[in-house]
Coordinates of C-alpha atoms and ligand atoms in Angstrom, one line a residue:
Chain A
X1 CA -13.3 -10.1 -28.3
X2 CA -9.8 -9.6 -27.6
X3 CA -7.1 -9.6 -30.6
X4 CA -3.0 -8.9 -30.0
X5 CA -1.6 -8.1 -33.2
X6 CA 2.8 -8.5 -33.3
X7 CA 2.9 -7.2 -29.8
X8 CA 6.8 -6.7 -28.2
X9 CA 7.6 -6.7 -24.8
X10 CA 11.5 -6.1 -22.9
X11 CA 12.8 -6.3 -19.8
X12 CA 15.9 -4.7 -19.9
X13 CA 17.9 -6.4 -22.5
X14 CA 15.5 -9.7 -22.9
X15 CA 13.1 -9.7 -25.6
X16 CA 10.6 -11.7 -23.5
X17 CA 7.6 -11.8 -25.9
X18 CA 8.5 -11.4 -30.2
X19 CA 5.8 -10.7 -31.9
X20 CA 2.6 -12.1 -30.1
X21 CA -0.2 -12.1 -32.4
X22 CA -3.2 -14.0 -30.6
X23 CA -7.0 -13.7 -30.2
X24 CA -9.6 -14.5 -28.1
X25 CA -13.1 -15.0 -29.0
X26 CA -16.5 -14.0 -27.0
X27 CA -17.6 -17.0 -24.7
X28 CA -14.5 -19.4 -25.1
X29 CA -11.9 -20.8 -23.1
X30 CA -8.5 -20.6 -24.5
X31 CA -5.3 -21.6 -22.8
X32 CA -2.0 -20.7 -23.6
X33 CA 1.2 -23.3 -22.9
X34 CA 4.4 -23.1 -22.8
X35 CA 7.8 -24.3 -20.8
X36 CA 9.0 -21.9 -17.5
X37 CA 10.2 -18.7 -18.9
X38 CA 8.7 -18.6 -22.3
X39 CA 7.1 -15.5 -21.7
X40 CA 3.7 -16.2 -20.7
X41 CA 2.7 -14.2 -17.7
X42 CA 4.7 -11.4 -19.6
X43 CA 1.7 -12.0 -21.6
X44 CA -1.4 -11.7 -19.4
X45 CA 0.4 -8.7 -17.5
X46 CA 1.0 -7.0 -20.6
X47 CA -3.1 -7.1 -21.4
X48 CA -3.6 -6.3 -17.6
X49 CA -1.3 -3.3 -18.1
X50 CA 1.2 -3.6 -15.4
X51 CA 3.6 -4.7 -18.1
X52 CA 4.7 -2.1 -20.6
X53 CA 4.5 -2.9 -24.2
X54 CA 7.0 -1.8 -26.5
X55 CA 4.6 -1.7 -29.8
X56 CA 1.7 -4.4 -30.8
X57 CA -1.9 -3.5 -30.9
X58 CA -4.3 -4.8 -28.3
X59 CA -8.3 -3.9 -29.0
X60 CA -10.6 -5.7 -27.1
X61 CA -14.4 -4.9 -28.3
X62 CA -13.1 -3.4 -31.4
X63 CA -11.3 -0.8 -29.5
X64 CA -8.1 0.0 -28.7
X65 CA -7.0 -1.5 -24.9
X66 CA -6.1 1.5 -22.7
X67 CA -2.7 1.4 -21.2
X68 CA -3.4 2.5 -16.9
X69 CA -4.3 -1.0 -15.5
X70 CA -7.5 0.6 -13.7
X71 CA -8.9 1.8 -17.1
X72 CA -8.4 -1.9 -18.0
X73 CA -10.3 -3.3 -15.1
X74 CA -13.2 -1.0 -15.8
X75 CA -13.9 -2.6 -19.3
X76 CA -14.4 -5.8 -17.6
X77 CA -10.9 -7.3 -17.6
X78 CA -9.6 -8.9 -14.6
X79 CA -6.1 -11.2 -14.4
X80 CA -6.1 -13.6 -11.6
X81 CA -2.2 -13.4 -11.3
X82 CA 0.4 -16.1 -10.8
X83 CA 1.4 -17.4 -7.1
X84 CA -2.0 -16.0 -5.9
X85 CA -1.2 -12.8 -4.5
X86 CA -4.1 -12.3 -2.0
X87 CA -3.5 -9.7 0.5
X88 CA -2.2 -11.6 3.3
X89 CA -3.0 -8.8 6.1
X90 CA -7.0 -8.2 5.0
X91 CA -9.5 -10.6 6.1
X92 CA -11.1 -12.6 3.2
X93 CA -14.1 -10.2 2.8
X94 CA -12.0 -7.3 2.2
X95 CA -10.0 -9.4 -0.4
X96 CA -13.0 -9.7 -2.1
X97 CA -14.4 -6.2 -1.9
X98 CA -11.1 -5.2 -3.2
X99 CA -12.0 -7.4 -5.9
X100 CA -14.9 -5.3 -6.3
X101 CA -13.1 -1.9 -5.9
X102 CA -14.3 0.3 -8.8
X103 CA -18.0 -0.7 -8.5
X104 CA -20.0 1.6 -6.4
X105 CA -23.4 -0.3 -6.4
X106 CA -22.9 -1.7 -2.4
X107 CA -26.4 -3.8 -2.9
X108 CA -25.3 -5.7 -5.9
X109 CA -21.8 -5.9 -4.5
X110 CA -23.1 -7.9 -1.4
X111 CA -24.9 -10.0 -3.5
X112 CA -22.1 -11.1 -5.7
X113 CA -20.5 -11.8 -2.1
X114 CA -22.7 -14.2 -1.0
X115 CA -22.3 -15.6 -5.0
X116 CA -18.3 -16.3 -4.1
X117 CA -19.0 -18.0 -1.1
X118 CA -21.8 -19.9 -2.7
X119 CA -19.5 -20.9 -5.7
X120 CA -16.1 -21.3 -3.4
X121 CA -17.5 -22.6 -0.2
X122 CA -14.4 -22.8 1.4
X123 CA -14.5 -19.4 1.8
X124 CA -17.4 -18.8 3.5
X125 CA -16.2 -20.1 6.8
X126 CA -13.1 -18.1 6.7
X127 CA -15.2 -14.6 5.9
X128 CA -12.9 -12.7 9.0
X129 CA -9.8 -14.6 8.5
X130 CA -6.8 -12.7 7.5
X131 CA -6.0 -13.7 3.7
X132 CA -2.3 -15.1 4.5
X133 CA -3.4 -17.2 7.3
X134 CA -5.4 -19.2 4.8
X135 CA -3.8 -22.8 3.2
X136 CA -2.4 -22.5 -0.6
X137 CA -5.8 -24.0 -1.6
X138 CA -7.7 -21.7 0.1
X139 CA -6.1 -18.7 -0.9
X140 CA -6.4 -20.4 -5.0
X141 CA -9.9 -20.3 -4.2
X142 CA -9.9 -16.6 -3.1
X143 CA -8.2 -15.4 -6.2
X144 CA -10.3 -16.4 -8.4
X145 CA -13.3 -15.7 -6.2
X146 CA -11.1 -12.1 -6.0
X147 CA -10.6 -11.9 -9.6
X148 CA -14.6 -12.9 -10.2
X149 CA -15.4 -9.7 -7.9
X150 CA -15.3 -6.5 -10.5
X151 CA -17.9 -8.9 -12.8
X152 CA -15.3 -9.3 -15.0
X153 CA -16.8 -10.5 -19.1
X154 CA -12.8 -11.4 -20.0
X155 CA -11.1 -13.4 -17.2
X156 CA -7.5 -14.1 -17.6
X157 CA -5.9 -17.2 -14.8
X158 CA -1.9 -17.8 -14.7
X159 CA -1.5 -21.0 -13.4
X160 CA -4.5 -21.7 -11.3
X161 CA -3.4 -25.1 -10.5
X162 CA 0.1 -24.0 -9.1
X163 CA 1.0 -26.0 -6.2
X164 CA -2.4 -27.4 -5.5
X165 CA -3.1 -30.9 -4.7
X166 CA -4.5 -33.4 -7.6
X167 CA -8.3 -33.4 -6.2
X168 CA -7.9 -29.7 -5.9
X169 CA -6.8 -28.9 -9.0
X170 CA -9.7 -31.3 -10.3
X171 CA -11.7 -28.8 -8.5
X172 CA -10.7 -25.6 -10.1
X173 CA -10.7 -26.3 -13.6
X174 CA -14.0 -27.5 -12.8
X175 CA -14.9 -24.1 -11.9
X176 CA -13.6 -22.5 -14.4
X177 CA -15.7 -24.4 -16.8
X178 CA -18.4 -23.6 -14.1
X179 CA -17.6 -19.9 -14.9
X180 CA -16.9 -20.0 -18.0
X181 CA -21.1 -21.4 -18.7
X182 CA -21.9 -18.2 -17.0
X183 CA -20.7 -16.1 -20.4
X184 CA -17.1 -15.3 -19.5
X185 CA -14.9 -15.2 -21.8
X186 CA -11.4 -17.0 -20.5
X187 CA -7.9 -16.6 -21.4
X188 CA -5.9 -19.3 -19.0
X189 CA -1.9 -20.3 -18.6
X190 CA -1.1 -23.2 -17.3
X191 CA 1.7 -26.2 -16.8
X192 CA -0.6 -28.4 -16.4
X193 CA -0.7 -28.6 -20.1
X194 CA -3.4 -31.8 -20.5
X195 CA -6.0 -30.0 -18.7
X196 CA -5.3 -26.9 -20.3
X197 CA -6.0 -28.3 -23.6
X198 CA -8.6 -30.2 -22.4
X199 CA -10.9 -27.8 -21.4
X200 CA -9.8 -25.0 -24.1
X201 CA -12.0 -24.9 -27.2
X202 CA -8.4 -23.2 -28.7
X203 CA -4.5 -23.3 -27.7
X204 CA -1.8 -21.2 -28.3
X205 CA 1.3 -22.7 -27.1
X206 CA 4.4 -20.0 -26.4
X207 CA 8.3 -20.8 -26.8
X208 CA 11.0 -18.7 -26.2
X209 CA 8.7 -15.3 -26.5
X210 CA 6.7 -16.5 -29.7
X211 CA 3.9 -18.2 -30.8
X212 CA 5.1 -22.2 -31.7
X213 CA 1.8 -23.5 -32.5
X214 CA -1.7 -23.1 -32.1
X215 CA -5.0 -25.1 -33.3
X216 CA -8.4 -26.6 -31.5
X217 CA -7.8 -27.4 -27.2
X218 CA -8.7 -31.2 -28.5
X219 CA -6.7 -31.8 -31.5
X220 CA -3.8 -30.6 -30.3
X221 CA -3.7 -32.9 -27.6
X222 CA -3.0 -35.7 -30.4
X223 CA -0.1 -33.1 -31.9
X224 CA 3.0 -35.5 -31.5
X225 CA 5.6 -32.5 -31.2
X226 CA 2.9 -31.0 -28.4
X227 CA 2.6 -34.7 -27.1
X228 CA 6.4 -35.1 -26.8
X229 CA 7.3 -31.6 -25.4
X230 CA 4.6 -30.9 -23.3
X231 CA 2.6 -33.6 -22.1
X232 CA 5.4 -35.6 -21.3
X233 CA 4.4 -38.8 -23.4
Chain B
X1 CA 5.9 14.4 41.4
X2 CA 5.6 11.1 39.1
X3 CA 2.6 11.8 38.7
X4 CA 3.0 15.3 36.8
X5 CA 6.5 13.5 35.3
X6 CA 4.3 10.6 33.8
X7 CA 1.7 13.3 32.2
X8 CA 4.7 15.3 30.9
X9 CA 6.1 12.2 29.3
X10 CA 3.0 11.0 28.2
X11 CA 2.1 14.7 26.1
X12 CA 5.7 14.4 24.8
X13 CA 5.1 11.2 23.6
X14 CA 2.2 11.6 22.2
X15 CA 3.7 13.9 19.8
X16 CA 6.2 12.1 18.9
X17 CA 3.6 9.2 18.5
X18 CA 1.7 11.7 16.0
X19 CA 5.0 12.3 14.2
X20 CA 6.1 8.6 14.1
X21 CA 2.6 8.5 12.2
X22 CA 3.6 10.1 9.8
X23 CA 7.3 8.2 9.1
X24 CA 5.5 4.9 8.9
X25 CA 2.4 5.8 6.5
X26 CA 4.7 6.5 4.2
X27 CA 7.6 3.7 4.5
X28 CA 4.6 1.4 5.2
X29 CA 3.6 2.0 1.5
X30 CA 6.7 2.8 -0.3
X31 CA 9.4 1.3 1.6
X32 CA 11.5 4.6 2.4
X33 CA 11.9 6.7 5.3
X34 CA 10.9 10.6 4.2
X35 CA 13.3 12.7 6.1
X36 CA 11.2 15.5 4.4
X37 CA 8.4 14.8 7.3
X38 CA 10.9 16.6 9.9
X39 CA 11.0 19.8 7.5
X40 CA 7.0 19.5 7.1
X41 CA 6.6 19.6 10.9
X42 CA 8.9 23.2 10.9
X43 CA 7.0 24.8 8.6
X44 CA 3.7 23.3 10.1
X45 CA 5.1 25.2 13.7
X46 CA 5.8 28.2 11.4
X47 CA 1.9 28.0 9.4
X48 CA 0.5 27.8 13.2
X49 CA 2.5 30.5 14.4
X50 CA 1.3 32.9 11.4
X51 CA -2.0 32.1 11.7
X52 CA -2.4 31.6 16.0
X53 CA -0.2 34.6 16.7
X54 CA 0.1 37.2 13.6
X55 CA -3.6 36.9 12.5
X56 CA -4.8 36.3 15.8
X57 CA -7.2 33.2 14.7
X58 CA -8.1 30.3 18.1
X59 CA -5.8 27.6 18.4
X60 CA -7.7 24.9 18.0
X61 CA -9.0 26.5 14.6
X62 CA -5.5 27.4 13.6
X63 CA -4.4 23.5 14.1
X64 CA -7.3 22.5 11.5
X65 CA -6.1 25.2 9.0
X66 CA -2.2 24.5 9.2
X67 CA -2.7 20.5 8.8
X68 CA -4.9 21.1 5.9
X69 CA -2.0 23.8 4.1
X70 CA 1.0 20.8 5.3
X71 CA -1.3 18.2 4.6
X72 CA -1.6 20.1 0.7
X73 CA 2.2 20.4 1.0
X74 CA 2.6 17.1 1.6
X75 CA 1.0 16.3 -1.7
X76 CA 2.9 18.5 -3.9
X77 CA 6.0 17.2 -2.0
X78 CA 5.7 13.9 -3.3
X79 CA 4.2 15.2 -7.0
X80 CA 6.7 16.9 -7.8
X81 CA 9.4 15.3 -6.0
X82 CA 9.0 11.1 -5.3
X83 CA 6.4 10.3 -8.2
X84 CA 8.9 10.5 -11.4
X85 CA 11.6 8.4 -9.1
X86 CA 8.8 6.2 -8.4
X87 CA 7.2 5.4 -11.7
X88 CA 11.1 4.4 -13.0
X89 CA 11.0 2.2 -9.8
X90 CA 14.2 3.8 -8.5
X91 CA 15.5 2.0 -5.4
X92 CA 14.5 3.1 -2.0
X93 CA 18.0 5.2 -1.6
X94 CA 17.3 7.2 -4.3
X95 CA 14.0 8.3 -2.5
X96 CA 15.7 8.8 1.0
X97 CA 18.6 10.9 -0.7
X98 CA 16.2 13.3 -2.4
X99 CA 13.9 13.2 0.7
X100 CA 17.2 14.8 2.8
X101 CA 17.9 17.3 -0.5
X102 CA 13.7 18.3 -0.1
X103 CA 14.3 18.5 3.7
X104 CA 17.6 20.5 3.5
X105 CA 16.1 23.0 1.1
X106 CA 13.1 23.7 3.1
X107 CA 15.1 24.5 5.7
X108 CA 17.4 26.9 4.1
X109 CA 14.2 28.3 2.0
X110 CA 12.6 29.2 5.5
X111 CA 16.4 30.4 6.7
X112 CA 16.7 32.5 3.7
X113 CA 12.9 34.3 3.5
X114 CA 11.7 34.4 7.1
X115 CA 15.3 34.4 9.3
X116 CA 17.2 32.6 11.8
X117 CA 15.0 34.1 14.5
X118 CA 13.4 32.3 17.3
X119 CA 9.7 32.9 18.0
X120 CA 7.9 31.7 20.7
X121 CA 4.2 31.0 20.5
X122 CA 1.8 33.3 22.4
X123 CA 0.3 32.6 25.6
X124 CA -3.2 30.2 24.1
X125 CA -4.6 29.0 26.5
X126 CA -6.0 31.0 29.9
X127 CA -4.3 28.7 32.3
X128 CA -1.1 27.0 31.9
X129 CA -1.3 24.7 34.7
X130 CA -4.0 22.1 36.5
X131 CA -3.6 21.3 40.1
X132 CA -4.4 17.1 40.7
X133 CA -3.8 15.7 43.5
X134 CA -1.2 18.3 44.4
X135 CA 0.9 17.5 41.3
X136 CA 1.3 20.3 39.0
X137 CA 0.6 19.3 34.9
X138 CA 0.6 21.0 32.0
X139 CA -2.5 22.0 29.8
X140 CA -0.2 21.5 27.0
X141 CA 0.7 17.7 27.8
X142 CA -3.3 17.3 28.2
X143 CA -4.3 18.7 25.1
X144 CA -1.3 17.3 22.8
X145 CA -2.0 13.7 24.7
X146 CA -5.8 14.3 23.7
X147 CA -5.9 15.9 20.0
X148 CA -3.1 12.9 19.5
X149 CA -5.8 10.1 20.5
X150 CA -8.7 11.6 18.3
X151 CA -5.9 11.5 15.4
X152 CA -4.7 7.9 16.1
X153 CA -8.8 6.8 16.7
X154 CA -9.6 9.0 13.0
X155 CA -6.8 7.3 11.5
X156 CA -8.0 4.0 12.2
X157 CA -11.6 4.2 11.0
X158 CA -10.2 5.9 7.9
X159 CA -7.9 2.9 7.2
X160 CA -10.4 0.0 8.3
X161 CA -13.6 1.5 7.6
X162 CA -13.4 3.0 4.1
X163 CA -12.5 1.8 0.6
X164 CA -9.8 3.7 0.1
X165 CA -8.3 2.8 3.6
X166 CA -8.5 -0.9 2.7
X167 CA -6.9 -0.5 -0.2
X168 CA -4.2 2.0 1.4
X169 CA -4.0 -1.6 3.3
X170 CA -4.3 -3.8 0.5
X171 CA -1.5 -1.6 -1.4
X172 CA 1.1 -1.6 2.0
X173 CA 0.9 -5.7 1.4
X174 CA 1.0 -5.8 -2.4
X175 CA 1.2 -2.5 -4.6
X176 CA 0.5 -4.7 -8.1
X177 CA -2.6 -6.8 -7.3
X178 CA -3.6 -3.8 -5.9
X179 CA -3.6 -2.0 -9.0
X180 CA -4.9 -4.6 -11.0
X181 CA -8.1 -4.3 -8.8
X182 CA -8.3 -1.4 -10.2
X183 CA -7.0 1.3 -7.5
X184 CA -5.3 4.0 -8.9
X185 CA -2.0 3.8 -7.0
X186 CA -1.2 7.5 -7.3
X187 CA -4.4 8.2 -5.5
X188 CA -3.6 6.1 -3.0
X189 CA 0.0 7.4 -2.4
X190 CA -1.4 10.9 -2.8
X191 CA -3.7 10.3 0.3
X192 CA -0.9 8.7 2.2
X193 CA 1.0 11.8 1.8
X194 CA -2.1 14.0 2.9
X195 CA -2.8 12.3 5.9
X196 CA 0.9 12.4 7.0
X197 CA 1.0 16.0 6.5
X198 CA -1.6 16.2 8.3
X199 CA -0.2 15.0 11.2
X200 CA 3.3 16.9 10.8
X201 CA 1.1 20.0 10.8
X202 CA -0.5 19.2 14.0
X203 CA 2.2 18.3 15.6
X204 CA 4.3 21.4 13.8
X205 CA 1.9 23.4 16.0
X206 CA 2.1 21.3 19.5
X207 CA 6.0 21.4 19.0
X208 CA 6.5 25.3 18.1
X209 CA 4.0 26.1 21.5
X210 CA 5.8 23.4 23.7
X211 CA 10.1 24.5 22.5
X212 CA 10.3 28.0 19.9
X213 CA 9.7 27.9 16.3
X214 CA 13.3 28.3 14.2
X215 CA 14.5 26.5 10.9
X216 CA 16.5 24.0 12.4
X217 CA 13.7 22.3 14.6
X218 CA 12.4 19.6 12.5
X219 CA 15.8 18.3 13.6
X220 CA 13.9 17.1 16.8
X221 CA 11.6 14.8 14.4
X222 CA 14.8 12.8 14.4
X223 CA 13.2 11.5 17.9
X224 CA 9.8 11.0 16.4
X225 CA 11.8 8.4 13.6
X226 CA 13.7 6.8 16.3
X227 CA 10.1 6.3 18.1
X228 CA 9.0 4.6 14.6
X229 CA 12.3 2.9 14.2
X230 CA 12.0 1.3 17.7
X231 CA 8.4 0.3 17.2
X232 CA 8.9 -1.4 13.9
X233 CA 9.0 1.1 10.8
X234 CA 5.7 0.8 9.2
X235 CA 3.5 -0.5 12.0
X236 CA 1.5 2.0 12.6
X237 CA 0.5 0.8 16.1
X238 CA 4.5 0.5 16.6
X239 CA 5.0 3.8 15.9
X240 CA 2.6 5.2 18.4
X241 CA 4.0 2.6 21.5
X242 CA 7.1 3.6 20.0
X243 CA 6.5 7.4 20.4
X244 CA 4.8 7.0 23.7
X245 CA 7.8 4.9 25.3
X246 CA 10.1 7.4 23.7
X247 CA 7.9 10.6 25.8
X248 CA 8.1 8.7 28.7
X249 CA 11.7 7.4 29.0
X250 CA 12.4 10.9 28.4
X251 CA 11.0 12.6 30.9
X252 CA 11.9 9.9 33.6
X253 CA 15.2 10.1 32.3
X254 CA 15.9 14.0 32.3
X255 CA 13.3 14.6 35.6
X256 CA 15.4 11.6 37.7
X257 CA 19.0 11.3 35.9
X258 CA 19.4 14.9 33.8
X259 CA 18.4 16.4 30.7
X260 CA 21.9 16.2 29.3
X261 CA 22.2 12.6 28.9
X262 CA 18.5 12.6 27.9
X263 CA 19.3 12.2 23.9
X264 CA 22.4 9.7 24.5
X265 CA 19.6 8.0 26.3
X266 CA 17.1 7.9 23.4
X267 CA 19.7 6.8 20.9
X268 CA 21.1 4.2 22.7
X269 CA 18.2 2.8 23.3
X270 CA 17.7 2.9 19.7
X271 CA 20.8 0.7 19.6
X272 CA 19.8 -1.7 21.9
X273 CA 16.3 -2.2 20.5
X274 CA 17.8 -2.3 17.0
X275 CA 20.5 -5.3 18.2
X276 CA 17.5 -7.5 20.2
X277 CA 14.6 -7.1 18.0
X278 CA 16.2 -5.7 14.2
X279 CA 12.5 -5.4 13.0
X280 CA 11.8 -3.3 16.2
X281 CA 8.9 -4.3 18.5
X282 CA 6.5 -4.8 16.1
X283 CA 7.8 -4.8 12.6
X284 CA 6.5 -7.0 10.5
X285 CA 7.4 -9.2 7.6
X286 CA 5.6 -10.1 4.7
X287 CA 6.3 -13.3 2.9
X288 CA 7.2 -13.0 -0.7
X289 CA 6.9 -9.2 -1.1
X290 CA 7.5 -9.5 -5.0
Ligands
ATP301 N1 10.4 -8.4 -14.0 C1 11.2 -9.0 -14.8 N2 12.5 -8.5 -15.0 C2 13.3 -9.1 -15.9 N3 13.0 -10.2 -16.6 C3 11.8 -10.8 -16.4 C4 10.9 -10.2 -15.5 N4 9.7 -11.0 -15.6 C5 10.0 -12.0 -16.4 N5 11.3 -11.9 -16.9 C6 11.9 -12.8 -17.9 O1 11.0 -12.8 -19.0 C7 10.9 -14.1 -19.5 C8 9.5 -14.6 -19.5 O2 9.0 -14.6 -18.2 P1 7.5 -15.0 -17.8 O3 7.3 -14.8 -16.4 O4 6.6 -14.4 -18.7 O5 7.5 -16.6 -18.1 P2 6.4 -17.7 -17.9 O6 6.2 -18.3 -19.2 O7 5.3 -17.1 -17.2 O8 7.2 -18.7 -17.0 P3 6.6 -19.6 -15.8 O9 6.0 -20.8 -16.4 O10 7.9 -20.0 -15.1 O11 5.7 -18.8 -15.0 C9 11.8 -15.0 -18.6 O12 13.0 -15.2 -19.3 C10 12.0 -14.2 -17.4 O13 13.2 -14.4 -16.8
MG302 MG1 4.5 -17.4 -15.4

């Protein structure tokens, strides 16, 4: 579905991602680990577009990925970013319906509304709350709901789990799996790195800007050099 | 005799409260104060003028048609202008620096083509004055205090009642998740800069009838950014508090005390506001604004 061939990104003077090659198949879950700073947000905001490449190919459907991060977002991409970024000053419905900002159907938008607050129930109560009044788990719950707004088919999530309590990050890899059975196709980053190869069917793990290793979600979890540097056993 | 000094101060303020709009639409969104706003409102009292007095069209109509033409120049302002410095993410001072060049220029452009003469608006409406209550007030003050209202009540639908105005919203808290919902962010700046156009055309025309029209005036917007300033720059309902105190104070201050200390009043209230409340009345502070 999605395929990065040797793909470059800079800030400045740092080469934060060397030659990324990765892909992502229709209806999978794969997860991509990897210490702080080894480039791996660089990596879903680079296929979100509001990171600049410097050369690598992206195609996703066979075709090449437009660079404008709204042309992206209309082929049914959607990046639930890193440290939540909800809109603290709109209420929780209108973080949603930004969510759903470039579809114009109102009638099917309502309905995937009352979807969100079926699937993230949290929420529901909270409909007229302003967004940064909400608690960290709360607003968690309304990105991804967010993100799950423009009926996204490839959904990317940078460390859902940041910050959250143990039940609640139980919780939301369960509903990414939960998602995930409804056909969409996830790319995730996390630090929790045993539940990020637990639930992948395939891993990629990132170090220093490059690709270390990468293999089945499952067997890699029994990797000794994955076990010692990243599961911390 | 307050009475007619409170109305005064109150179609003052209202104007500045319309200009203050303007300030804080756009810092709101892009963090930076466009001085070019003041040079808008001259050449808005200037479009008015032409149309109101040379072609001889109604007011009222020749308000709609001049904050449609600044609204437009608004725009290509900010094309031509702010959207390069923007897309290399230049820092704030690089925005307010060519802002002052943009403003300068326009000024000297209109100093250059049409002169340094002063015109004065004709005579538009069939009565200057209303008698209440044995106060005297001023049509003008009623009219500039109303058309200000159905601007402020407009704005607010626009921004809490249509998409784009949520994600003018959505964009003032967070310009990146914004655009990864998928809003263009050049869109939404472009309609920021429309709608404050529109308001520096409006109250181009309130201010040109109420003082003269000449190059230099959009000087005076220097009150409207003090206004914004003291009500928090980019709250919006700061800025129009902040313009209406501004009015007010004003009046009372050059009606009761004298006109000459009237700006050394205004500025040091500035100060003082500034040194109890930095953020101004109601400025506001996003967490984590990354
Ligand atoms: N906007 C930026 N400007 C300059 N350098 C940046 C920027 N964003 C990231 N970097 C650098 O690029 C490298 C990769 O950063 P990135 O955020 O992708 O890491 P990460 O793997 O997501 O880390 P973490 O687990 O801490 O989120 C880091 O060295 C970081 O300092
Ligand atoms: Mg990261």
């Amino acid at each position: 579905m999605l395929t990065i061939k040797d793909m470059n990104v800079f800030y400045g003077h740092i080469h934060a991602l060397q030659g990324v090659s990765i892909q992502v198949n229709q209806s999978e879950i794969v997860s991509i680990i990897g210490s702080n700073g080894a480039g791996k947000s660089t990596l879903l905001n680079s296929i979100a577009g509001i990171v600049k490449r410097a050369s690598g190919e992206i195609t996703f459907e066979n075709n090449p990925l437009p660079t404008r991060s709204y042309d992206i977002v209309k082929l049914g991409i959607s990046l639930v970013p890193e440290r939540r970024r909800i809109f603290p000053n709109l209420t929780v419905n209108e973080n949603l319906k930004m969510g759903a900002y470039l579809r114009n159907n109102q009638k099917e938008v309502e309905i995937d509304l009352e979807e969100m607050y079926r699937l993230f129930p949290i929420l529901k109560k909270r409909t007229k709350q302003f967004g940064g009044t909400l608690s960290g788990g709360e607003q968690q719950m309304l990105t991804i709901a967010r993100g799950l707004m423009s009926r996204p088919k490839f959904l990317m999530l940078d460390e859902p789990s940041l910050g959250l309590a143990p039940n609640l990050t139980e919780e939301v890899f369960l509903k990414i799996e939960e998602i995930n059975q409804t056909g969409i196709t996830i790319l995730l980053v996390e630090q929790n790195a045993f539940k990020a190869l637990e639930i992948a069917n395939r891993a990629y793990v990132l170090e220093n800007g490059k690709i270390a290793f990468s293999g089945i979600g499952a067997k890699m979890l029994d990797n000794p050099k994955i076990k010692d540097a990243y599961l911390g056993v | 005799m307050f009475l007619q000094t409170l109305v005064t101060g109150l179609g003052i303020g209202s104007i500045y409260a319309l200009m203050a709009m303007g300030y804080c639409l756009v810092f709101s969104i892009l963090n930076f104060s466009n001085f070019a706003h003041g040079a808008m409102i001259m050449i808005g009292a200037y479009v008015g003028y032409l149309f109101c007095s040379i072609i001889g069209i109604p007011f009222f109509l020749s308000i709609i048609i001049t904050a449609v033409i600044t609204g437009i120049l608004s725009v290509i302002n900010e094309r031509l202008a702010y959207r390069s410095l923007r897309e290399r993410n230049a820092p704030s001072l690089y925005l307010i620096i060519t802002a002052m060049g943009i403003s300068i220029m326009l000024e000297n452009l209109v100093y250059s083509t049409i002169g340094s003469n002063f015109y004065a608006y004709p005579r538009v409406f069939s009565k200057n004055y209303l008698e209440i209550f044995s106060s005297t007030i001023g049509l003008i003050d009623i009219y500039s205090f109303f058309v200000s209202i159905i601007c402020i009540i407009l704005l607010h639908l626009f921004l809490n009642n249509s998409k784009i105005g949520m994600a003018i919203r959505a964009g003032v808290a967070d310009p990146i998740a914004t655009s990864l919902m998928g809003a263009n962010f050049n869109v939404l700046i472009r309609n920021v800069f429309f709608l404050s156009g529109i308001f520096a055309g409006i109250s181009g025309v309130f201010m040109g009838l109420r003082y003269m029209v000449y190059p230099q005036m959009g000087w005076i917007t220097n009150k409207a950014y003090i206004a914004a300033v003291i009500g928090g720059l980019g709250s919006l309902p700061g800025a129009i508090i902040g313009g209406f105190i501004l009015g007010i104070i004003e009046t009372i201050v050059s009606v009761y005390i004298s006109s000459v200390v009237r700006d050394v009043f205004s500025f040091s209230m500035l100060i003082l506001i500034l040194l109890l409340k930095p953020l101004g009345l109601f400025g506001i502070k996003y967490e984590e604004k990354m």
